[in-house]
Amino acid sequence: MVRRLLFLAGIVAAALLAATLLGPSLRGVAHPLVPQGPDGTYQCSTCHGPGADPSAIPAGTTVPLPPPDHAAYKPDSCVTCHATVVAQDPTTPSYALCATCHGQKDKLTKLPDGETLQVSVDVAAFRSSVHGDFSCTECHPKQRTIPHAPLTAADLRAFKQEMGNVCQSCHAEATASYAESFHGMAARLGVSRAATCTDCHTAHAVKAPAQWTLAERATQCATCHTGATASFASGWMGHREPSLGWFPMVFFASKFFVALTALTLGVGIVHVELDVLRWSSNKIRGRKEEVDQ
Amino acid sequence: MPAPPGVAFPRPAPAASARTARAEYVERFDVHQRIQHILMLASFTVLALTGLPQKFDQLGLSQWAIAVLGGLETVRLIHHSAAWVMLFDCAYHAAYLIASVAVKRRLPLGAFATPRDFVDAWRTLLYFLGLSRKKPAYDMFTYLEKFDYFAVFWGIAIIGGSGLVLLFPVAVTAILPGYLVPVSFVAHSDEAVLAVGWILVVHMFYAHLAPRVFPFNTSIFTGLARRDDARREHPRWIARLAKDASKDG
């Protein structure tokens, strides 16, 4: 009995110790999850504001008070400066935070080579894209800090190519097939104008194949292939191997040419070999080649 | 390179008679045919050297070749230029065939297959297998040379056609269905491998390595074949030449 009590006490003590050790470090890293209003704005005042809701504040924490000059700041402006509070937690959908700046129209920045980079993002289109419930920082981890660190890419094309790797980290199959495609091959061999993932798919309005119309695809192709039509776009197989159900004509063509090549070269090689054999056998037996006149 | 077109002349062309008067030689290819072969040889070689590295771009050798030639864009430019040379060569050959018909008033059928060629092929097979003691007597062009020539027709149709689709994909798909582009992609590179394989194995063997011609069968460049060689390799042709000569006599 005493032993059992000691055992229980030990477990409780260990748990308390762990909680004390882990507690402060957890608190130091992650700010508590910040609730969002229906329009996406962060509700900082729930905990920090005048009239804070004590029940919302996690137990064992003390909420620092905003400095007095903060009285001037509007409630929806907090994240523009305190971005890390929300951006550090990857489970927090931070698009609203990023949207406070990037949702504005016609925002431009200059790249090191002088080209302009349009940094406005159509947030509505992004929200209805296949990645709509992703946090922006899932693809843009470097931009968690605000203001952002200076850009490393020298020009627009380099920026796109660098960013193209982002898609590859999650879509391994598409990436493998892209690498074998004409564009992937060209890009690998240093042709900077060859299409990257986002040249075809866009960066922030990516659609699932079924929702992605040929006309929309053609618009993307046409940025490089002047005059591209829906018919032209329909010829791109995506990232699947041809099969009976997917581009059967390509499937048949590749089978046909493999057979044709094997047959023709096979006959040619056998012909050469037989010729050599007969010639050698003539030589060995000391016979002359005779022709049926 | 495949044997150029044969126009089976019933008699030595008058212009050639001075050269062939040296009875040692017979005229085998006229000047147009020789130029056509050189253009084909040059453009084919350039196309293969700039095309294969694009097909097998994962190989270190390909990457080296592309870098040496000045990058993929330059390689493609060279490839396209050589393609136009080859297409010009085809147009030249087509014009030549038409002109032969117009001037000589006969179809230049010497390099086209006849039923006899199938018999020749069968009898050659028997000879190779040791089932027959004698080789059949070939005409001006053997069945294999005719196949070589015919293979260029089909090769050009497939490689040239698909190449044009890949060169102008937007224009082509404005009229034809889009899947033609990936089909052309497959056709272009696979047929090219077949063509290069055939040239390296069969054509090179019969133009250079075969004991009868080793090290080099020059007649496609000089236009002339030694009468003795021709009598052995193409007896029916020489017999016909002799008969025509005596008829004219």
Coordinates of C-alpha atoms in Angstrom, one line a residue:
Chain A
M1 CA 0.0 0.0 0.0
V2 CA 2.7 2.4 1.0
R3 CA 4.7 1.3 -2.0
R4 CA 1.8 2.0 -4.3
L5 CA 1.3 5.5 -2.8
L6 CA 5.0 6.2 -3.2
F7 CA 4.8 5.1 -6.8
L8 CA 1.9 7.4 -7.5
A9 CA 3.6 10.3 -5.7
G10 CA 6.6 9.6 -7.9
I11 CA 4.6 9.9 -11.1
V12 CA 3.0 13.1 -9.9
A13 CA 6.3 14.5 -9.0
A14 CA 7.8 13.6 -12.4
A15 CA 4.8 15.1 -14.2
L16 CA 5.2 18.3 -12.2
L17 CA 8.9 18.5 -12.9
A18 CA 8.3 18.0 -16.6
A19 CA 5.6 20.6 -16.6
T20 CA 8.0 23.1 -14.9
L21 CA 10.8 22.3 -17.3
L22 CA 8.8 22.3 -20.5
G23 CA 6.4 25.1 -19.5
P24 CA 8.6 28.1 -19.7
S25 CA 10.3 27.0 -22.9
L26 CA 7.0 26.4 -24.6
R27 CA 5.8 29.8 -23.5
G28 CA 8.9 31.4 -24.7
V29 CA 8.4 30.0 -28.3
A30 CA 4.8 30.2 -29.0
H31 CA 2.4 32.9 -28.4
P32 CA -1.1 31.6 -27.6
L33 CA -3.4 31.0 -30.6
V34 CA -5.1 34.2 -31.5
P35 CA -8.8 34.0 -32.3
Q36 CA -10.0 35.6 -35.6
G37 CA -13.2 37.5 -36.2
P38 CA -15.5 36.6 -39.1
D39 CA -13.6 38.9 -41.4
G40 CA -10.3 37.4 -40.5
T41 CA -9.0 40.2 -38.2
Y42 CA -7.1 39.0 -35.1
Q43 CA -8.8 39.6 -31.8
C44 CA -5.9 40.9 -29.7
S45 CA -8.1 42.8 -27.3
T46 CA -9.6 39.6 -26.0
C47 CA -6.5 39.2 -23.9
H48 CA -4.4 42.4 -24.2
G49 CA -7.0 45.1 -24.6
P50 CA -8.9 47.1 -22.2
G51 CA -11.7 44.9 -21.1
A52 CA -9.8 41.7 -21.6
D53 CA -11.7 38.4 -21.1
P54 CA -9.9 36.7 -18.2
S55 CA -11.3 33.3 -19.1
A56 CA -9.5 33.4 -22.5
I57 CA -6.1 33.9 -21.0
P58 CA -4.3 30.6 -20.6
A59 CA -3.7 29.7 -17.0
G60 CA -0.3 30.4 -15.6
T61 CA 0.5 33.2 -18.0
T62 CA 0.6 36.9 -17.4
V63 CA -0.4 39.1 -20.3
P64 CA 1.9 42.0 -20.8
L65 CA 0.1 45.3 -21.2
P66 CA 0.6 47.3 -24.4
P67 CA 2.7 50.4 -23.8
P68 CA 0.8 53.7 -23.4
D69 CA 1.5 54.9 -27.0
H70 CA -0.5 52.0 -28.2
A71 CA -3.8 53.7 -27.5
A72 CA -3.5 55.3 -30.9
Y73 CA -3.4 51.9 -32.8
K74 CA -6.5 50.6 -34.4
P75 CA -7.5 47.0 -33.3
D76 CA -6.9 45.6 -36.8
S77 CA -3.4 47.1 -37.1
C78 CA -1.7 45.1 -34.4
V79 CA -0.4 42.2 -36.6
T80 CA 1.3 44.5 -39.1
C81 CA 3.9 45.1 -36.5
H82 CA 3.5 42.1 -34.3
A83 CA 3.5 39.6 -37.2
T84 CA 5.6 37.0 -35.4
V85 CA 2.9 36.6 -32.8
V86 CA 0.7 35.0 -35.4
A87 CA 3.1 33.9 -38.1
Q88 CA 5.3 31.8 -35.9
D89 CA 2.6 29.2 -35.3
P90 CA 2.3 27.2 -38.5
T91 CA -1.2 26.0 -37.6
T92 CA -2.4 29.6 -37.6
P93 CA -3.9 30.6 -40.9
S94 CA -1.8 33.7 -41.3
Y95 CA -3.3 34.8 -44.7
A96 CA -5.2 37.5 -43.0
L97 CA -2.1 38.9 -41.4
C98 CA -0.2 38.9 -44.7
A99 CA -3.3 40.1 -46.5
T100 CA -3.3 43.3 -44.5
C101 CA -0.5 44.4 -46.7
H102 CA -0.6 42.1 -49.7
G103 CA -4.3 42.3 -50.2
Q104 CA -3.9 45.9 -51.2
K105 CA -4.0 46.5 -54.9
D106 CA -1.0 47.5 -57.1
K107 CA 1.8 47.1 -54.5
L108 CA 5.2 47.0 -56.2
T109 CA 8.7 46.5 -55.1
K110 CA 12.0 46.7 -57.0
L111 CA 14.3 43.7 -57.5
P112 CA 18.0 44.1 -57.3
D113 CA 18.2 44.3 -61.1
G114 CA 15.7 47.1 -61.2
E115 CA 12.7 45.0 -62.4
T116 CA 9.5 45.6 -60.6
L117 CA 7.8 42.8 -58.6
Q118 CA 4.1 43.1 -58.1
V119 CA 3.5 42.0 -54.5
S120 CA -0.3 42.3 -54.5
V121 CA -2.1 39.0 -54.1
D122 CA -5.7 38.3 -55.1
V123 CA -6.6 36.9 -51.7
A124 CA -10.1 35.9 -52.7
A125 CA -8.7 33.8 -55.6
F126 CA -6.2 32.3 -53.2
R127 CA -8.9 31.4 -50.7
S128 CA -10.8 29.5 -53.4
S129 CA -7.7 27.8 -54.8
V130 CA -6.7 24.2 -53.9
H131 CA -4.4 25.6 -51.3
G132 CA -7.0 28.0 -49.9
D133 CA -6.8 26.9 -46.3
F134 CA -3.0 27.0 -46.3
S135 CA -1.2 29.6 -44.3
C136 CA 0.9 31.9 -46.6
T137 CA 3.9 31.1 -44.6
E138 CA 3.7 27.4 -45.6
C139 CA 5.1 28.5 -49.0
H140 CA 6.8 31.6 -47.7
P141 CA 8.6 30.7 -44.5
K142 CA 11.2 33.3 -45.1
Q143 CA 8.6 36.1 -45.0
R144 CA 7.5 35.4 -41.4
T145 CA 9.5 38.3 -40.2
I146 CA 8.1 41.7 -41.0
P147 CA 9.5 43.7 -42.6
H148 CA 11.0 40.9 -44.6
A149 CA 14.6 40.2 -45.1
P150 CA 16.0 41.6 -48.4
L151 CA 15.3 39.4 -51.5
T152 CA 18.1 37.1 -52.5
A153 CA 17.0 36.5 -56.1
A154 CA 18.7 38.8 -58.6
D155 CA 15.8 39.2 -61.1
L156 CA 12.2 38.2 -61.6
R157 CA 12.9 35.0 -63.5
A158 CA 15.4 33.9 -60.8
F159 CA 12.8 34.7 -58.1
K160 CA 10.2 32.5 -59.9
Q161 CA 12.6 29.6 -60.4
E162 CA 13.7 29.8 -56.8
M163 CA 10.1 29.8 -55.7
G164 CA 9.2 26.9 -58.1
N165 CA 11.0 24.6 -55.7
V166 CA 8.3 25.3 -53.1
C167 CA 5.8 23.3 -55.0
Q168 CA 8.2 20.5 -55.5
S169 CA 8.6 19.9 -51.8
C170 CA 5.0 18.6 -51.6
H171 CA 4.3 17.2 -55.1
A172 CA 6.9 14.6 -55.7
E173 CA 5.2 12.8 -58.5
A174 CA 4.4 15.9 -60.5
T175 CA 7.9 17.1 -60.0
A176 CA 9.4 13.9 -61.3
S177 CA 7.4 14.0 -64.4
Y178 CA 8.1 17.7 -64.8
A179 CA 11.8 17.0 -64.7
E180 CA 11.4 14.7 -67.7
S181 CA 9.1 17.1 -69.6
F182 CA 10.4 19.4 -72.2
H183 CA 10.2 22.4 -69.9
G184 CA 11.9 20.7 -67.0
M185 CA 14.7 19.5 -69.2
A186 CA 15.2 23.0 -70.7
A187 CA 15.1 24.6 -67.2
R188 CA 17.7 22.2 -65.9
L189 CA 19.9 23.0 -68.9
G190 CA 19.8 26.6 -68.0
V191 CA 17.0 28.0 -70.3
S192 CA 15.6 30.5 -67.8
R193 CA 12.5 31.2 -70.0
A194 CA 11.3 27.6 -69.8
A195 CA 8.0 27.1 -67.9
T196 CA 8.2 26.4 -64.1
C197 CA 5.4 25.0 -62.0
T198 CA 3.8 28.4 -61.4
D199 CA 4.1 29.5 -65.1
C200 CA 1.4 27.0 -65.9
H201 CA -0.4 26.6 -62.5
T202 CA -0.1 30.2 -61.2
A203 CA 1.2 30.7 -57.7
H204 CA -1.9 31.7 -55.8
A205 CA -4.8 30.6 -57.9
V206 CA -3.9 26.9 -58.4
K207 CA -6.9 24.8 -59.5
A208 CA -7.6 21.1 -59.5
P209 CA -7.3 19.7 -63.0
A210 CA -11.1 19.1 -63.2
Q211 CA -11.9 22.7 -62.4
W212 CA -9.1 24.1 -64.6
T213 CA -10.6 24.9 -68.0
L214 CA -8.6 24.6 -71.2
A215 CA -9.2 28.3 -71.9
E216 CA -7.6 29.2 -68.6
R217 CA -4.6 26.8 -69.3
A218 CA -4.2 28.4 -72.7
T219 CA -3.9 31.9 -71.1
Q220 CA -1.0 30.6 -69.1
C221 CA 0.7 28.9 -72.1
A222 CA 0.2 32.1 -74.1
T223 CA 2.4 34.1 -71.8
C224 CA 5.3 32.4 -73.6
H225 CA 3.7 30.6 -76.6
T226 CA 2.2 33.5 -78.4
G227 CA -1.3 32.8 -79.7
A228 CA -1.7 29.6 -77.7
T229 CA -5.3 28.3 -78.1
A230 CA -7.3 25.8 -76.0
S231 CA -6.5 23.2 -78.6
F232 CA -2.7 23.8 -78.0
A233 CA -3.2 23.6 -74.2
S234 CA -5.2 20.3 -74.6
G235 CA -2.0 18.7 -76.0
W236 CA -0.2 19.0 -72.7
M237 CA -0.5 15.7 -70.8
G238 CA 0.0 17.1 -67.3
H239 CA 2.1 14.7 -65.2
R240 CA 0.6 11.3 -66.0
E241 CA 2.1 8.6 -68.3
P242 CA 0.0 8.0 -71.4
S243 CA -2.2 4.9 -71.1
L244 CA -5.3 3.5 -72.8
G245 CA -7.5 6.0 -70.9
W246 CA -5.1 8.9 -70.9
F247 CA -4.0 10.2 -74.3
P248 CA -4.4 6.8 -76.0
M249 CA -2.9 8.1 -79.3
V250 CA 0.3 8.9 -77.5
F251 CA 0.2 5.5 -75.8
F252 CA -0.3 3.7 -79.2
A253 CA 2.4 5.8 -80.9
S254 CA 5.0 5.0 -78.3
K255 CA 4.2 1.2 -78.5
F256 CA 4.2 1.3 -82.3
F257 CA 7.6 3.0 -82.5
V258 CA 9.2 0.7 -80.0
A259 CA 8.0 -2.2 -82.0
L260 CA 9.0 -0.7 -85.3
T261 CA 12.5 0.2 -84.0
A262 CA 13.0 -3.3 -82.6
L263 CA 11.8 -5.0 -85.8
T264 CA 13.7 -2.9 -88.2
L265 CA 17.0 -2.8 -86.3
G266 CA 16.6 -6.5 -85.5
V267 CA 16.3 -7.4 -89.2
G268 CA 19.2 -5.1 -90.1
I269 CA 21.5 -6.6 -87.4
V270 CA 20.6 -10.1 -88.3
H271 CA 21.2 -9.3 -92.0
V272 CA 24.7 -8.0 -91.2
E273 CA 25.5 -10.9 -88.9
L274 CA 24.4 -13.5 -91.5
D275 CA 26.4 -11.8 -94.2
V276 CA 29.5 -11.8 -92.0
L277 CA 29.0 -15.4 -91.0
R278 CA 28.6 -16.6 -94.6
W279 CA 31.7 -14.6 -95.6
S280 CA 33.8 -16.1 -92.8
S281 CA 32.6 -19.6 -93.6
N282 CA 33.5 -19.0 -97.2
K283 CA 37.0 -17.8 -96.1
I284 CA 37.5 -20.7 -93.8
R285 CA 36.5 -23.3 -96.4
G286 CA 38.5 -21.5 -99.0
R287 CA 35.5 -20.9 -101.2
K288 CA 34.8 -18.0 -103.5
E289 CA 31.6 -16.0 -103.4
E290 CA 29.6 -17.3 -106.4
V291 CA 26.9 -15.3 -108.1
D292 CA 24.0 -16.9 -109.9
Q293 CA 24.3 -15.1 -113.3
Chain B
M1 CA 23.3 7.6 -95.4
P2 CA 20.7 5.8 -97.4
A3 CA 21.5 5.2 -101.0
P4 CA 20.4 8.1 -103.1
P5 CA 17.7 7.6 -105.6
G6 CA 18.6 5.5 -108.5
V7 CA 17.5 6.5 -111.9
A8 CA 18.2 3.5 -113.9
F9 CA 19.5 4.9 -117.1
P10 CA 18.9 2.7 -120.1
R11 CA 22.3 3.8 -121.3
P12 CA 25.1 5.9 -119.9
A13 CA 24.1 9.6 -119.9
P14 CA 25.8 11.4 -122.7
A15 CA 27.6 13.8 -120.4
A16 CA 29.1 11.0 -118.4
S17 CA 30.4 9.1 -121.4
A18 CA 33.7 10.9 -121.4
R19 CA 34.4 9.8 -117.8
T20 CA 33.0 6.3 -118.2
A21 CA 34.9 5.9 -121.4
R22 CA 37.7 4.7 -119.3
A23 CA 36.2 1.3 -119.5
E24 CA 37.4 0.5 -116.0
Y25 CA 34.5 2.5 -114.5
V26 CA 30.8 2.8 -114.9
E27 CA 28.7 5.7 -113.8
R28 CA 26.6 4.9 -110.8
F29 CA 25.4 8.3 -109.5
D30 CA 25.0 11.5 -111.3
V31 CA 26.1 14.9 -109.9
H32 CA 22.7 15.7 -108.5
Q33 CA 22.5 12.5 -106.6
R34 CA 26.0 13.0 -105.2
I35 CA 25.2 16.5 -104.0
Q36 CA 21.9 15.2 -102.5
H37 CA 23.8 12.5 -100.6
I38 CA 26.4 15.0 -99.2
L39 CA 23.6 17.4 -98.1
M40 CA 21.8 14.4 -96.5
L41 CA 25.0 13.2 -94.8
A42 CA 25.9 16.6 -93.4
S43 CA 22.4 17.5 -92.2
F44 CA 21.7 14.1 -90.8
T45 CA 25.0 14.1 -88.8
V46 CA 24.4 17.5 -87.4
L47 CA 20.8 16.7 -86.6
A48 CA 21.8 13.5 -84.8
L49 CA 24.6 15.2 -82.9
T50 CA 22.3 18.0 -81.7
G51 CA 19.2 15.9 -81.3
L52 CA 20.4 12.9 -79.3
P53 CA 21.8 15.0 -76.4
Q54 CA 18.3 16.5 -76.1
K55 CA 16.7 13.1 -75.9
F56 CA 19.2 11.6 -73.5
D57 CA 19.8 14.8 -71.6
Q58 CA 20.4 13.0 -68.3
L59 CA 23.7 11.6 -69.6
G60 CA 26.8 13.4 -68.6
L61 CA 28.0 13.1 -72.2
S62 CA 24.9 14.9 -73.4
Q63 CA 25.3 17.7 -70.9
W64 CA 28.9 18.1 -71.9
A65 CA 27.9 18.2 -75.6
I66 CA 25.2 20.8 -75.0
A67 CA 27.6 22.9 -72.9
V68 CA 30.3 22.7 -75.6
L69 CA 27.9 23.7 -78.3
G70 CA 26.9 26.8 -76.3
G71 CA 23.8 25.8 -74.4
L72 CA 20.4 24.3 -75.2
E73 CA 19.1 27.3 -77.1
T74 CA 22.1 27.2 -79.5
V75 CA 21.8 23.5 -79.9
R76 CA 18.2 23.9 -80.9
L77 CA 19.1 26.7 -83.3
I78 CA 21.7 24.5 -85.0
H79 CA 19.2 21.6 -85.0
H80 CA 16.5 23.7 -86.7
S81 CA 19.0 25.1 -89.2
A82 CA 20.2 21.6 -90.2
A83 CA 16.5 20.5 -90.4
W84 CA 15.9 23.2 -93.0
V85 CA 18.9 22.0 -95.0
M86 CA 17.5 18.4 -94.9
L87 CA 14.1 19.6 -96.0
F88 CA 15.7 21.6 -98.8
D89 CA 17.5 18.4 -99.8
C90 CA 14.2 16.6 -99.9
A91 CA 12.7 19.3 -102.1
Y92 CA 15.7 19.2 -104.3
H93 CA 15.3 15.4 -104.7
A94 CA 11.6 15.8 -105.4
A95 CA 12.3 18.4 -108.1
Y96 CA 15.0 16.1 -109.5
L97 CA 12.6 13.2 -109.7
I98 CA 10.0 15.4 -111.5
A99 CA 12.7 16.8 -113.8
S100 CA 13.8 13.2 -114.7
V101 CA 10.3 12.3 -115.6
A102 CA 9.9 15.5 -117.7
V103 CA 13.2 15.3 -119.5
K104 CA 13.7 11.6 -119.9
R105 CA 10.0 10.9 -120.2
R106 CA 10.2 7.8 -118.0
L107 CA 9.6 7.2 -114.3
P108 CA 12.9 6.7 -112.5
L109 CA 12.0 3.4 -111.0
G110 CA 15.5 2.0 -110.6
A111 CA 15.5 2.4 -106.9
F112 CA 11.9 1.3 -106.2
A113 CA 11.1 -2.2 -105.1
T114 CA 9.9 -4.7 -107.7
P115 CA 8.6 -8.3 -107.1
R116 CA 12.1 -9.5 -108.1
D117 CA 13.6 -7.8 -105.0
F118 CA 11.5 -10.0 -102.7
V119 CA 12.8 -13.0 -104.5
D120 CA 16.3 -11.7 -104.3
A121 CA 16.0 -11.1 -100.6
W122 CA 14.7 -14.7 -100.0
R123 CA 17.4 -16.2 -102.1
T124 CA 20.0 -14.1 -100.3
L125 CA 18.7 -15.4 -97.0
L126 CA 19.1 -19.0 -98.3
Y127 CA 22.6 -18.2 -99.4
F128 CA 23.5 -16.7 -96.0
L129 CA 22.2 -19.8 -94.3
G130 CA 24.2 -22.0 -96.5
L131 CA 21.1 -23.5 -98.2
S132 CA 22.1 -22.2 -101.5
R133 CA 25.6 -22.1 -103.1
K134 CA 25.1 -19.0 -105.1
K135 CA 24.1 -15.4 -104.4
P136 CA 21.4 -14.0 -106.6
A137 CA 22.5 -11.6 -109.3
Y138 CA 21.4 -8.1 -108.3
D139 CA 20.4 -5.2 -110.5
M140 CA 21.7 -1.7 -110.2
F141 CA 20.5 -1.5 -106.7
T142 CA 20.2 -4.5 -104.3
Y143 CA 17.0 -5.0 -102.3
L144 CA 18.8 -3.7 -99.2
E145 CA 19.9 -0.5 -101.0
K146 CA 16.4 0.0 -102.2
F147 CA 15.2 -0.5 -98.6
D148 CA 17.8 2.1 -97.5
Y149 CA 16.4 4.6 -100.0
F150 CA 12.8 3.8 -99.1
A151 CA 13.5 4.2 -95.4
V152 CA 14.5 7.8 -96.0
F153 CA 11.1 8.4 -97.5
W154 CA 9.3 7.1 -94.5
G155 CA 11.9 8.5 -92.1
I156 CA 11.6 12.0 -93.6
A157 CA 7.8 11.8 -93.6
I158 CA 7.7 10.9 -89.9
I159 CA 10.7 12.9 -88.5
G160 CA 10.2 15.8 -90.8
G161 CA 6.4 15.9 -90.3
S162 CA 6.6 15.6 -86.5
G163 CA 9.6 18.0 -86.4
L164 CA 7.5 20.7 -88.1
V165 CA 4.7 20.1 -85.6
L166 CA 7.2 20.6 -82.8
L167 CA 8.6 23.7 -84.5
F168 CA 5.2 25.3 -84.9
P169 CA 3.0 23.7 -82.2
V170 CA 0.7 26.7 -81.8
A171 CA 0.1 27.1 -85.6
V172 CA -0.5 23.4 -86.1
T173 CA -2.9 23.0 -83.2
A174 CA -4.9 25.9 -84.4
I175 CA -6.1 23.5 -87.2
L176 CA -5.4 20.0 -85.9
P177 CA -6.1 18.4 -82.5
G178 CA -3.7 19.1 -79.6
Y179 CA -2.7 15.6 -78.9
L180 CA -0.8 15.7 -82.1
V181 CA 2.0 17.5 -80.2
P182 CA 2.8 14.8 -77.7
V183 CA 2.4 12.2 -80.5
S184 CA 4.9 14.0 -82.5
F185 CA 7.2 14.2 -79.6
V186 CA 7.2 10.4 -79.3
A187 CA 7.4 9.9 -83.0
H188 CA 10.2 12.4 -83.5
S189 CA 12.6 11.1 -81.0
D190 CA 11.8 7.3 -81.4
E191 CA 12.1 7.4 -85.1
A192 CA 15.3 9.4 -84.9
V193 CA 16.8 6.7 -82.7
L194 CA 15.8 4.1 -85.3
A195 CA 17.3 6.1 -88.1
V196 CA 20.6 6.6 -86.2
G197 CA 20.7 3.0 -85.2
W198 CA 20.1 1.9 -88.8
I199 CA 22.8 4.2 -90.2
L200 CA 25.3 3.1 -87.6
V201 CA 24.7 -0.6 -87.9
V202 CA 23.5 -1.4 -91.4
H203 CA 24.5 1.5 -93.6
M204 CA 28.0 2.0 -92.1
F205 CA 28.6 -1.8 -92.4
Y206 CA 27.7 -1.9 -96.1
A207 CA 29.5 1.4 -96.9
H208 CA 32.6 0.8 -94.9
L209 CA 33.1 -2.4 -93.0
A210 CA 31.8 -5.1 -95.4
P211 CA 34.8 -7.0 -96.8
R212 CA 33.7 -6.2 -100.4
V213 CA 34.1 -2.5 -99.9
F214 CA 36.4 -2.1 -96.9
P215 CA 37.5 0.5 -95.9
F216 CA 35.3 2.9 -98.0
N217 CA 32.8 2.6 -100.8
T218 CA 33.6 5.8 -102.6
S219 CA 31.1 5.6 -105.5
I220 CA 28.5 7.8 -103.9
F221 CA 31.1 10.6 -103.7
T222 CA 32.9 10.1 -107.1
G223 CA 29.8 8.8 -108.9
L224 CA 31.8 6.0 -110.3
A225 CA 32.0 2.3 -109.6
R226 CA 34.7 0.0 -110.8
R227 CA 33.3 -2.1 -113.6
D228 CA 34.8 -5.3 -112.1
D229 CA 33.2 -4.7 -108.7
A230 CA 29.9 -3.8 -110.3
R231 CA 30.0 -6.9 -112.4
R232 CA 30.3 -8.9 -109.2
E233 CA 27.8 -7.0 -107.1
H234 CA 25.4 -5.8 -109.7
P235 CA 25.7 -8.3 -112.6
R236 CA 22.2 -7.7 -114.1
W237 CA 22.9 -3.9 -114.2
I238 CA 26.2 -4.4 -116.0
A239 CA 24.7 -7.0 -118.4
R240 CA 22.0 -4.5 -119.2
L241 CA 24.5 -1.7 -119.8
A242 CA 26.4 -3.9 -122.2
K243 CA 23.3 -5.0 -124.1
D244 CA 22.2 -1.3 -124.5
A245 CA 25.6 -0.3 -125.6
S246 CA 25.7 -3.0 -128.3
K247 CA 22.1 -2.1 -129.4
D248 CA 23.3 1.5 -129.8
G249 CA 26.5 0.2 -131.3

